[in-house]
Coordinates of C-alpha atoms and ligand atoms in Angstrom, one line a residue:
M1 CA 15.2 21.2 -2.0
S2 CA 12.1 18.9 -2.1
K3 CA 10.6 17.2 0.9
P4 CA 11.2 13.5 1.6
R5 CA 8.0 11.5 0.6
Y6 CA 6.1 10.1 3.6
I7 CA 3.8 7.2 2.9
T8 CA 1.7 5.5 5.6
T9 CA -0.5 2.5 6.1
P10 CA -3.1 1.8 8.8
I11 CA -1.7 0.3 11.9
Y12 CA -3.4 -3.1 12.3
Y13 CA -5.2 -4.6 15.3
V14 CA -3.2 -7.3 17.1
N15 CA -6.2 -9.2 18.4
D16 CA -5.7 -11.6 15.5
R17 CA -3.0 -12.6 12.9
P18 CA -2.5 -10.8 9.7
H19 CA -4.1 -11.8 6.4
I20 CA -4.2 -10.8 2.7
G21 CA -6.1 -7.5 3.4
H22 CA -3.4 -6.2 5.7
C23 CA -0.6 -7.3 3.3
Y24 CA -2.4 -5.7 0.4
T25 CA -2.6 -2.2 1.9
T26 CA 1.0 -2.4 3.2
G27 CA 1.9 -3.8 -0.2
M28 CA 0.3 -1.0 -2.2
A29 CA 2.1 1.4 0.0
D30 CA 5.4 -0.6 -0.6
C31 CA 4.9 -0.5 -4.3
L32 CA 4.1 3.3 -4.3
A33 CA 7.2 3.8 -2.2
R34 CA 9.3 1.8 -4.7
F35 CA 7.9 3.7 -7.7
E36 CA 8.7 6.9 -5.8
R37 CA 12.3 5.8 -5.0
L38 CA 12.8 4.9 -8.7
A39 CA 11.4 8.3 -9.7
R40 CA 13.7 10.2 -7.4
G41 CA 16.7 7.9 -7.8
T42 CA 16.7 7.5 -4.0
P43 CA 20.0 6.0 -2.9
A44 CA 19.5 2.7 -1.0
G45 CA 18.6 3.3 2.7
D46 CA 18.0 7.0 2.2
A47 CA 14.6 7.8 3.7
L48 CA 15.0 11.3 5.0
S49 CA 16.9 13.5 2.6
G50 CA 15.1 15.6 0.0
R51 CA 15.3 12.6 -2.3
G52 CA 14.2 10.1 0.4
V53 CA 11.1 8.0 0.7
F54 CA 9.9 6.9 4.2
L55 CA 7.3 4.1 4.5
L56 CA 5.6 3.6 7.9
T57 CA 3.5 0.6 9.0
G58 CA 2.8 -0.9 12.4
T59 CA 0.3 -2.3 14.8
D60 CA -2.6 -0.8 16.9
E61 CA -2.5 -2.5 20.2
H62 CA -4.8 -0.8 22.8
A63 CA -8.1 -2.1 21.5
D64 CA -10.5 -3.8 24.0
K65 CA -10.6 -6.9 21.8
V66 CA -6.8 -7.4 22.3
V67 CA -7.6 -7.9 26.0
T68 CA -10.4 -10.4 25.3
S69 CA -8.3 -12.5 22.9
A70 CA -5.3 -12.4 25.2
A71 CA -7.4 -13.7 28.0
A72 CA -8.8 -16.4 25.8
H73 CA -5.2 -17.5 25.2
N74 CA -4.1 -17.2 28.8
M75 CA -1.8 -14.4 28.1
T76 CA -1.5 -10.8 29.2
P77 CA -2.6 -8.2 26.6
L78 CA 1.0 -7.3 26.1
Q79 CA 2.2 -10.8 25.5
W80 CA -0.6 -11.3 23.1
A81 CA 0.3 -8.0 21.4
D82 CA 4.0 -9.0 21.2
R83 CA 3.1 -12.3 19.6
N84 CA 0.8 -10.8 16.9
A85 CA 2.9 -7.8 16.3
A86 CA 5.7 -10.3 15.5
E87 CA 3.3 -12.1 13.2
F88 CA 2.6 -8.9 11.3
R89 CA 6.3 -8.2 10.9
R90 CA 7.0 -11.8 9.7
A91 CA 4.1 -11.5 7.2
F92 CA 5.4 -8.2 5.9
D93 CA 9.0 -9.4 5.7
F94 CA 7.8 -12.5 3.8
C95 CA 6.0 -10.2 1.3
G96 CA 9.3 -8.3 0.8
F97 CA 7.9 -5.0 2.0
A98 CA 10.7 -2.4 2.5
Y99 CA 9.2 -0.4 5.3
D100 CA 11.3 2.2 7.1
D101 CA 9.7 1.8 10.5
F102 CA 7.2 -0.4 12.3
I103 CA 5.4 1.4 15.1
R104 CA 3.6 -0.3 17.9
T105 CA 1.2 1.8 20.0
T106 CA 2.4 0.1 23.2
Q107 CA 5.9 1.6 22.7
E108 CA 6.9 4.3 25.0
R109 CA 7.9 6.6 22.0
H110 CA 4.2 6.5 21.1
T111 CA 2.4 6.6 24.5
S112 CA 4.4 9.5 25.9
R113 CA 3.8 11.5 22.7
V114 CA 0.1 10.7 22.6
E115 CA -0.2 12.1 26.0
A116 CA 1.7 15.3 24.9
F117 CA -0.5 15.8 21.9
I118 CA -3.7 15.4 24.1
R119 CA -2.3 17.8 26.6
E120 CA -1.8 20.3 23.8
L121 CA -5.4 19.8 22.6
L122 CA -6.7 20.3 26.2
R123 CA -4.6 23.4 26.5
R124 CA -6.1 24.8 23.4
G125 CA -9.7 24.0 24.5
D126 CA -10.2 21.6 21.6
V127 CA -10.6 18.7 24.1
Y128 CA -13.1 19.1 27.0
L129 CA -14.9 17.0 29.6
G130 CA -18.7 16.3 28.9
D131 CA -21.4 13.6 28.8
Y132 CA -21.9 11.2 26.0
E133 CA -24.7 8.8 25.0
G134 CA -24.7 7.0 21.7
W135 CA -24.9 3.8 19.6
W136 CA -21.9 1.6 20.4
D137 CA -20.7 -0.9 17.8
E138 CA -18.9 -3.6 20.0
S139 CA -17.4 -5.4 17.1
Q140 CA -15.7 -2.3 15.6
E141 CA -15.2 -0.4 18.9
E142 CA -16.8 2.7 17.6
Y143 CA -19.8 4.9 18.3
L144 CA -22.1 5.6 15.4
T145 CA -24.2 8.6 14.9
E146 CA -28.0 8.3 15.2
T147 CA -28.4 8.6 11.4
V148 CA -25.8 5.9 10.6
A149 CA -27.3 3.6 13.3
H150 CA -30.8 4.3 11.9
E151 CA -29.7 3.7 8.3
H152 CA -28.3 0.2 9.3
G153 CA -31.3 -0.9 11.4
Y154 CA -29.3 -0.4 14.6
Q155 CA -26.9 -3.1 13.6
S156 CA -23.2 -2.9 13.0
P157 CA -22.7 -1.8 9.3
V158 CA -19.6 -4.1 9.2
T159 CA -20.6 -7.3 11.1
G160 CA -24.4 -6.9 11.5
R161 CA -24.3 -7.4 15.2
P162 CA -26.9 -5.4 17.2
L163 CA -25.7 -1.8 18.4
V164 CA -25.7 -1.0 22.1
K165 CA -26.9 2.3 23.6
R166 CA -24.2 3.5 25.9
R167 CA -23.8 6.6 28.2
E168 CA -20.6 7.8 29.7
K169 CA -18.6 10.7 31.0
N170 CA -16.1 11.5 28.3
Y171 CA -13.5 13.9 27.1
F172 CA -14.7 15.3 23.8
F173 CA -12.8 16.6 20.8
R174 CA -14.3 19.7 19.3
L175 CA -14.9 18.2 15.9
S176 CA -17.8 20.6 15.1
A177 CA -15.5 23.5 15.2
Y178 CA -13.5 22.3 12.2
Q179 CA -16.2 21.1 9.9
Q180 CA -16.4 24.2 7.8
R181 CA -12.6 24.4 7.3
L182 CA -12.4 20.7 6.4
S183 CA -15.3 21.0 3.8
E184 CA -13.4 24.0 2.3
H185 CA -10.2 22.0 2.2
I186 CA -11.9 19.0 0.5
A187 CA -13.6 21.3 -2.0
A188 CA -10.3 23.1 -2.8
N189 CA -8.3 19.9 -3.1
P190 CA -10.1 17.4 -5.4
G191 CA -7.2 14.9 -4.9
F192 CA -7.3 15.0 -1.1
I193 CA -9.7 12.0 -0.7
R194 CA -9.5 9.3 -3.3
P195 CA -10.8 7.5 -5.2
E196 CA -13.6 9.8 -6.4
A197 CA -16.4 7.6 -5.1
R198 CA -15.0 7.8 -1.6
R199 CA -14.7 11.6 -1.8
N200 CA -18.3 12.0 -2.7
E201 CA -19.3 9.7 0.1
V202 CA -17.5 11.9 2.6
L203 CA -18.8 15.1 1.0
G204 CA -22.3 13.6 1.3
R205 CA -21.9 12.9 5.1
L206 CA -20.4 16.4 5.6
R207 CA -23.7 18.0 4.6
E208 CA -24.9 17.1 8.1
Q209 CA -23.7 19.0 11.1
L210 CA -20.9 17.1 12.8
Q211 CA -21.1 16.5 16.5
D212 CA -18.2 16.7 18.9
I213 CA -16.8 13.2 19.4
P214 CA -15.9 11.4 22.7
I215 CA -12.1 10.6 22.7
S216 CA -11.8 8.8 26.0
R217 CA -13.2 5.8 27.8
A218 CA -13.7 5.2 31.5
V219 CA -11.2 3.1 33.4
G220 CA -13.0 0.6 35.6
S221 CA -12.1 -2.6 37.6
D222 CA -12.2 -5.1 34.8
A223 CA -9.1 -5.7 32.8
A224 CA -10.3 -4.5 29.4
T225 CA -11.0 -1.0 30.7
Q226 CA -7.5 -0.6 32.1
W227 CA -5.8 -1.3 28.8
G228 CA -4.8 1.9 27.1
I229 CA -3.1 5.2 27.4
R230 CA -4.3 7.3 30.4
M231 CA -5.8 10.7 29.8
P232 CA -3.3 13.4 31.1
D233 CA -3.9 14.1 34.8
D234 CA -7.0 11.9 34.9
P235 CA -6.3 8.3 35.6
G236 CA -10.1 7.6 35.5
H237 CA -10.1 7.9 31.7
R238 CA -8.0 6.4 28.9
V239 CA -7.6 7.6 25.4
Y240 CA -10.1 6.0 23.0
V241 CA -8.1 3.5 20.9
W242 CA -8.9 5.2 17.7
I243 CA -7.5 8.6 18.8
D244 CA -4.5 6.8 20.2
A245 CA -4.0 5.0 16.9
L246 CA -4.3 8.0 14.6
F247 CA -1.6 9.8 16.4
N248 CA 0.9 7.1 15.3
Y249 CA 1.5 8.9 12.0
L250 CA 3.0 11.8 14.0
T251 CA 4.5 10.0 16.9
A252 CA 6.6 7.8 14.7
I253 CA 8.3 10.8 13.1
D254 CA 8.4 13.1 16.1
T255 CA 12.2 13.4 16.3
P256 CA 14.4 16.1 15.0
E257 CA 15.7 14.0 12.0
R258 CA 12.3 12.9 11.0
S259 CA 10.2 16.0 11.5
P260 CA 10.6 17.1 7.8
L261 CA 8.5 14.2 6.8
W262 CA 5.3 15.8 7.8
P263 CA 2.8 16.2 6.2
A264 CA 2.4 12.7 4.9
D265 CA 2.1 12.5 1.1
V266 CA -0.1 9.5 0.9
Q267 CA -2.1 7.7 3.6
M268 CA -3.2 4.3 2.3
M269 CA -6.0 2.3 3.8
A270 CA -9.3 0.5 2.9
K271 CA -12.8 2.1 2.9
D272 CA -13.7 0.8 6.3
I273 CA -11.6 3.4 8.2
L274 CA -12.0 6.3 5.7
W275 CA -14.1 8.5 8.1
F276 CA -11.5 8.4 10.8
H277 CA -8.8 9.4 8.4
A278 CA -10.7 11.8 6.1
V279 CA -12.6 13.7 8.7
I280 CA -11.6 13.1 12.3
W281 CA -7.8 13.0 11.7
P282 CA -7.6 16.2 9.5
C283 CA -9.7 18.0 12.1
M284 CA -7.4 16.9 14.9
L285 CA -4.5 18.1 12.7
M286 CA -6.1 21.5 12.2
A287 CA -6.6 21.8 15.9
L288 CA -2.9 21.2 16.4
E289 CA -2.1 23.6 13.6
K290 CA -0.4 21.0 11.5
P291 CA -0.6 20.9 7.7
L292 CA -3.0 18.2 6.2
P293 CA -1.7 15.1 4.4
G294 CA -1.7 15.2 0.6
V295 CA -3.9 12.2 -0.2
I296 CA -6.1 10.0 1.9
Y297 CA -6.5 6.9 -0.3
A298 CA -9.1 4.3 0.6
H299 CA -9.2 1.2 -1.6
A300 CA -11.9 -1.4 -1.7
Y301 CA -11.9 -4.9 -0.2
W302 CA -10.5 -8.3 -1.1
V303 CA -13.5 -10.6 -0.9
R304 CA -13.8 -14.3 -1.0
E305 CA -16.7 -16.0 -2.7
G306 CA -18.4 -12.5 -2.9
R307 CA -18.3 -12.0 0.9
K308 CA -16.3 -9.5 2.8
M309 CA -13.3 -11.0 4.4
S310 CA -12.9 -10.2 8.1
K311 CA -11.5 -11.4 11.3
S312 CA -15.0 -11.5 12.7
L313 CA -16.2 -13.8 9.9
G314 CA -12.9 -15.7 9.9
N315 CA -12.9 -16.4 6.1
F316 CA -9.8 -14.6 5.0
V317 CA -7.0 -15.6 2.7
T318 CA -4.3 -16.4 5.3
I319 CA -0.6 -15.9 5.2
E320 CA -0.3 -19.8 4.9
V321 CA -2.4 -19.6 1.7
M322 CA -0.1 -16.7 0.4
E323 CA 3.0 -18.7 1.3
Q324 CA 1.8 -21.6 -0.7
Y325 CA 1.1 -19.5 -3.7
A326 CA 4.6 -17.9 -3.4
A327 CA 6.2 -21.4 -3.1
R328 CA 4.6 -22.6 -6.3
Y329 CA 4.6 -19.5 -8.5
S330 CA 7.3 -17.3 -6.7
L331 CA 6.8 -14.4 -4.3
D332 CA 7.0 -11.9 -7.2
A333 CA 4.0 -13.7 -9.0
L334 CA 2.0 -13.3 -5.7
R335 CA 2.9 -9.6 -5.4
W336 CA 2.1 -9.1 -9.0
Y337 CA -1.3 -10.6 -8.6
L338 CA -2.1 -8.6 -5.5
F339 CA -1.0 -5.3 -6.9
T340 CA -2.4 -5.6 -10.5
Q341 CA -5.7 -7.4 -9.7
G342 CA -6.5 -6.0 -6.1
P343 CA -9.3 -3.8 -5.0
H344 CA -7.3 -0.6 -5.7
G345 CA -10.2 1.5 -6.9
S346 CA -13.8 1.5 -5.6
T347 CA -14.7 -2.0 -6.6
D348 CA -14.0 -5.1 -4.4
A349 CA -11.8 -7.8 -6.0
D350 CA -12.2 -11.6 -5.6
F351 CA -9.2 -13.7 -4.8
G352 CA -9.5 -16.6 -7.4
H353 CA -7.2 -19.3 -8.4
G354 CA -8.3 -19.3 -12.1
K355 CA -7.6 -15.6 -12.4
F356 CA -4.3 -15.9 -10.6
V357 CA -3.1 -18.4 -13.2
E358 CA -4.5 -16.5 -16.1
V359 CA -2.7 -13.2 -15.0
Y360 CA 0.5 -15.1 -14.1
N361 CA 0.7 -16.7 -17.5
A362 CA -0.4 -13.6 -19.5
D363 CA 1.8 -11.0 -17.8
L364 CA 4.7 -13.0 -16.4
A365 CA 5.3 -16.4 -18.0
N366 CA 4.3 -15.5 -21.5
G367 CA 4.9 -11.8 -21.0
L368 CA 8.1 -10.6 -19.5
G369 CA 9.6 -14.1 -18.9
N370 CA 9.0 -15.4 -22.4
C371 CA 10.0 -12.2 -24.1
A372 CA 13.2 -11.9 -22.2
S373 CA 14.2 -15.5 -23.0
R374 CA 13.3 -15.2 -26.7
V375 CA 15.4 -12.0 -27.1
G376 CA 18.3 -13.5 -24.9
N377 CA 18.3 -16.7 -26.9
M378 CA 18.5 -14.9 -30.3
I379 CA 21.4 -12.7 -29.1
E380 CA 23.2 -15.8 -27.9
K381 CA 22.4 -17.7 -31.0
Y382 CA 23.4 -15.1 -33.6
F383 CA 25.9 -13.0 -31.6
G384 CA 27.4 -15.4 -29.1
G385 CA 25.6 -13.7 -26.2
V386 CA 27.5 -10.4 -26.8
I387 CA 25.5 -7.2 -27.5
P388 CA 26.6 -6.3 -31.0
C389 CA 26.1 -2.5 -30.9
A390 CA 24.4 0.1 -28.9
A391 CA 20.7 0.3 -29.4
P392 CA 20.0 2.4 -32.4
L393 CA 17.9 5.4 -31.8
T394 CA 16.3 5.4 -35.2
P395 CA 13.5 2.8 -35.6
A396 CA 14.4 -0.5 -37.3
H397 CA 10.6 -0.3 -38.2
P398 CA 8.7 3.0 -38.7
D399 CA 5.9 1.9 -36.3
F400 CA 8.3 1.4 -33.4
D401 CA 9.8 4.6 -32.2
W402 CA 11.6 3.0 -29.2
P403 CA 13.0 6.1 -27.5
A404 CA 9.5 7.8 -27.6
L405 CA 7.7 4.6 -26.6
C406 CA 10.0 4.0 -23.6
E407 CA 10.1 7.6 -22.3
G408 CA 6.3 7.6 -22.7
A409 CA 6.0 4.4 -20.7
G410 CA 8.2 5.8 -18.0
R411 CA 6.3 9.0 -17.8
G412 CA 3.0 7.1 -17.8
A413 CA 4.1 4.8 -15.0
L414 CA 5.2 7.7 -12.9
E415 CA 2.0 9.6 -13.4
A416 CA -0.1 6.5 -12.5
A417 CA 2.0 5.8 -9.4
R418 CA 1.8 9.5 -8.2
G419 CA -2.0 9.1 -8.6
C420 CA -1.8 6.0 -6.4
D421 CA -2.7 3.8 -9.5
V422 CA -0.2 1.0 -8.8
A423 CA -1.9 -1.4 -11.3
G424 CA -1.9 1.3 -14.0
A425 CA 1.8 2.0 -13.3
L426 CA 2.8 -1.7 -13.5
Q427 CA 0.7 -2.0 -16.7
Q428 CA 3.1 0.3 -18.6
G429 CA 5.8 -2.4 -18.4
V430 CA 3.3 -5.1 -19.6
D431 CA 2.4 -2.9 -22.5
L432 CA 6.0 -2.3 -23.4
I433 CA 6.6 -6.1 -23.5
R434 CA 3.5 -6.6 -25.8
K435 CA 5.1 -4.0 -28.1
V436 CA 8.3 -5.9 -28.2
D437 CA 6.4 -9.1 -29.0
Q438 CA 4.7 -7.3 -31.8
F439 CA 8.0 -5.8 -33.1
I440 CA 9.5 -9.3 -33.2
N441 CA 6.5 -10.6 -35.2
V442 CA 6.6 -7.7 -37.7
T443 CA 10.4 -7.6 -38.1
A444 CA 10.8 -11.5 -37.9
P445 CA 14.5 -11.5 -36.8
F446 CA 14.5 -15.4 -36.9
K447 CA 13.8 -15.2 -40.6
L448 CA 16.3 -12.5 -41.2
A449 CA 18.9 -14.6 -39.5
K450 CA 18.6 -17.2 -42.2
T451 CA 19.7 -14.6 -44.9
I452 CA 22.9 -13.5 -43.2
E453 CA 25.2 -15.7 -45.0
A454 CA 24.0 -14.7 -48.4
D455 CA 23.6 -11.1 -47.4
P456 CA 26.1 -9.7 -44.8
A457 CA 24.2 -6.4 -44.6
A458 CA 21.4 -8.3 -43.0
K459 CA 23.5 -9.0 -40.0
G460 CA 23.6 -5.2 -39.2
T461 CA 19.8 -5.1 -39.4
L462 CA 19.5 -8.2 -37.3
A463 CA 21.8 -6.7 -34.6
A464 CA 19.8 -3.5 -34.7
I465 CA 16.5 -5.3 -34.2
L466 CA 17.6 -7.5 -31.3
V467 CA 19.4 -4.8 -29.5
Q468 CA 16.3 -2.6 -29.7
C469 CA 14.3 -5.6 -28.3
A470 CA 16.7 -6.1 -25.5
E471 CA 16.8 -2.4 -24.6
A472 CA 13.1 -2.2 -24.5
V473 CA 12.8 -5.4 -22.3
R474 CA 15.4 -3.9 -20.0
I475 CA 13.2 -0.7 -19.6
A476 CA 10.0 -2.8 -19.2
S477 CA 11.6 -4.8 -16.4
I478 CA 12.5 -1.6 -14.6
L479 CA 8.9 -0.4 -14.7
M480 CA 7.7 -3.8 -13.4
S481 CA 10.4 -4.0 -10.7
P482 CA 8.4 -2.3 -7.9
A483 CA 6.3 -5.6 -7.9
L484 CA 9.0 -8.0 -9.2
I485 CA 11.5 -7.4 -6.5
T486 CA 13.6 -10.6 -7.1
K487 CA 12.9 -11.5 -10.8
A488 CA 13.7 -8.1 -12.2
P489 CA 17.0 -7.9 -10.5
A490 CA 17.8 -11.5 -11.6
L491 CA 17.2 -10.4 -15.2
W492 CA 19.5 -7.4 -14.7
R493 CA 22.3 -9.6 -13.3
A494 CA 22.0 -12.0 -16.2
W495 CA 22.1 -9.2 -18.7
H496 CA 24.7 -7.2 -16.8
C497 CA 22.5 -4.1 -16.7
V498 CA 21.8 -3.5 -13.0
P499 CA 20.6 0.1 -13.0
P500 CA 23.2 2.4 -11.5
E501 CA 22.4 3.3 -8.0
G502 CA 20.9 6.8 -7.5
T503 CA 19.8 7.2 -11.1
P504 CA 16.3 8.7 -11.4
L505 CA 13.7 6.9 -13.5
A506 CA 13.6 9.5 -16.3
D507 CA 17.3 8.5 -17.0
L508 CA 16.8 4.8 -16.5
V509 CA 14.2 4.7 -19.2
R510 CA 16.3 6.7 -21.6
F511 CA 16.5 4.3 -24.6
G512 CA 19.9 3.5 -26.0
D513 CA 22.0 6.3 -24.6
G514 CA 21.0 6.5 -20.9
P515 CA 23.2 5.8 -17.9
G516 CA 21.6 2.3 -17.6
S517 CA 21.5 1.4 -21.2
L518 CA 22.8 -1.8 -22.6
R519 CA 26.3 -1.3 -24.1
Q520 CA 28.0 -2.7 -27.1
G521 CA 30.1 -5.6 -25.9
G522 CA 27.9 -6.2 -22.9
V523 CA 27.3 -9.9 -22.2
I524 CA 23.9 -11.5 -22.0
T525 CA 24.0 -14.8 -20.0
K526 CA 21.2 -17.2 -20.3
G527 CA 19.8 -17.6 -17.0
E528 CA 17.0 -19.8 -15.7
A529 CA 13.5 -19.0 -17.1
L530 CA 12.2 -16.2 -14.9
F531 CA 8.7 -17.6 -14.7
M532 CA 7.7 -21.2 -15.6
R533 CA 4.4 -21.5 -17.4
A534 CA 1.6 -22.5 -15.1
D535 CA -0.9 -25.3 -15.9
P536 CA -4.4 -23.8 -15.7
A537 CA -5.8 -27.3 -14.9
E538 CA -3.6 -27.8 -11.8
A539 CA -5.5 -27.7 -8.5
P540 CA -5.0 -24.6 -6.3
P541 CA -2.0 -24.9 -3.9
A542 CA -4.3 -24.3 -1.0
Ligands
ME8_1 O1 -8.9 -0.8 11.4 N1 -9.4 -6.1 1.9 O2 -7.2 -2.2 11.9 P1 -7.6 -3.5 11.1 C1 -8.5 -5.1 1.8 N2 -6.4 -0.5 13.8 N3 -8.0 -4.6 2.9 C2 -8.3 -5.1 4.1 C3 -9.2 -6.1 4.2 C4 -9.8 -6.6 3.1 N4 -10.7 -7.6 3.1 N5 -9.3 -6.4 5.5 C5 -8.5 -5.5 6.2 C6 -8.0 -1.0 12.0 N6 -7.9 -4.8 5.3 C7 -7.3 0.0 12.9 C8 -6.7 1.1 12.0 S1 -5.1 3.3 11.6 C9 -4.8 4.6 12.5 C10 -6.0 2.2 12.7 C11 -6.9 -3.8 5.6 O3 -6.6 -4.5 11.7 C12 -7.2 -2.3 5.1 O4 -6.1 -1.6 5.1 O5 -9.0 -3.8 11.3 C13 -8.1 -1.9 6.3 O6 -8.3 -0.5 6.4 C14 -7.2 -2.4 7.5 O7 -6.7 -3.6 7.0 C15 -8.0 -2.5 8.8 O8 -7.2 -3.2 9.7

């Protein structure tokens, strides 16, 4: 019996509201989870069986900057965290993300278990008390090594603010003890850190000797230093927010029903937090004798006008902007743009209105939408909207071996998704639609239709062509459905071909004779156009 898949996203800081970057990472994870559910034929709501897929997201609430922003808004840190955690949930619900749990680090189920994990590390001698002096990046709440600080001219690599020299008594994690094992693991598992450029970056930094890292902060009299989980048996120290946060991937599933989820299969994030996830986290896991996650995937950034978007710079694409795009072009169009044009590899992506409209028209309005309505219209016109026969398995044209094309597309989509290439997986559906368009151009069913009266045999050929088109569109729509969560189901309802629940993708993409195939006598209703064409000259909605 295989293990349920476990996919995680970072947990986001609640000092501010969510934006496109957060939605993108959780969206990539949502799309991967949906491909995986398709692949396995996961029954609805099943996250924990051998065919299950579990998607975790949430919020990271013990950062010092949460205390600062809360004070600026006359709220307690927890009130402020409650408010922003709710904003994150709202944003993710608006985006249609099907997460199975949303963890907040202020929840008791998390805090009590963090304490237990740290106790375990203390017991094993992997956490000890010592002195620390280092370069502190206030804006990112992290210490930087001398090398990194020097490389960046003693300024924050992210915000450019000056670094501050700090000294404190701290609990340390014995990171140095696990460097060798980690390096070996990375060498033996080329897919562990992805994409390739990020893996090389980590390998480069691992050539230097790692120092043990401080994992606690002093508790003082001011409010900011009291916010956080206390070190076990030492109320003068609290757990460093990053260590607290990393544990969420374990605390969320630390119940008897959920424990089979570990190790995580994919941990998704952006490149800013790769070091914590690709180095510190695996070493902590080794210290706890837990298996390491399958893939640590760090995508690049969404940028605006060529500049990094960040809370510190305040120049991000907000949820309001995203809502306006969804209102004008549909939520699915927004999801499509994010997942196909986003910074999924190692290059940053610009959020641009012109590009949005171009992609929307090409892939959706003129792509799936137009192709589905052309095919639907012809079946209605020539066959009264009733599917005249099962889709023939032998090609109506020698260049279009539909069973092979569709199975190939399904396999390709799955391979891409398993490699975390969401855009590549969705592209398989687009390519299949382009094939259908070519097939229509080559076989010219509209011309053939004019000969039916004179030549009744032509009607059989016409039926074969159109049913092949419709069946290929059905399969393309399934491959695009992890992004198109309302439009693909709308098409299935109109064509009476909702995929049977619990059917794995390999069967759903079976052309003509699969459990989800269009059947002779099935009815194709002409619904509304799935996607209206967008006018490239129209001003951006926001
Ligand atoms: O780092 N483009 O939280 P955070 C793409 N709490 N993705 C972006 C982005 C952008 N411009 N901006 C943000 C933290 N992100 C910690 C994580 S995990 C145990 C603790 C996304 O609120 C991306 O996923 O600063 C990035 O890694 C994350 O938000 C950082 O979110």
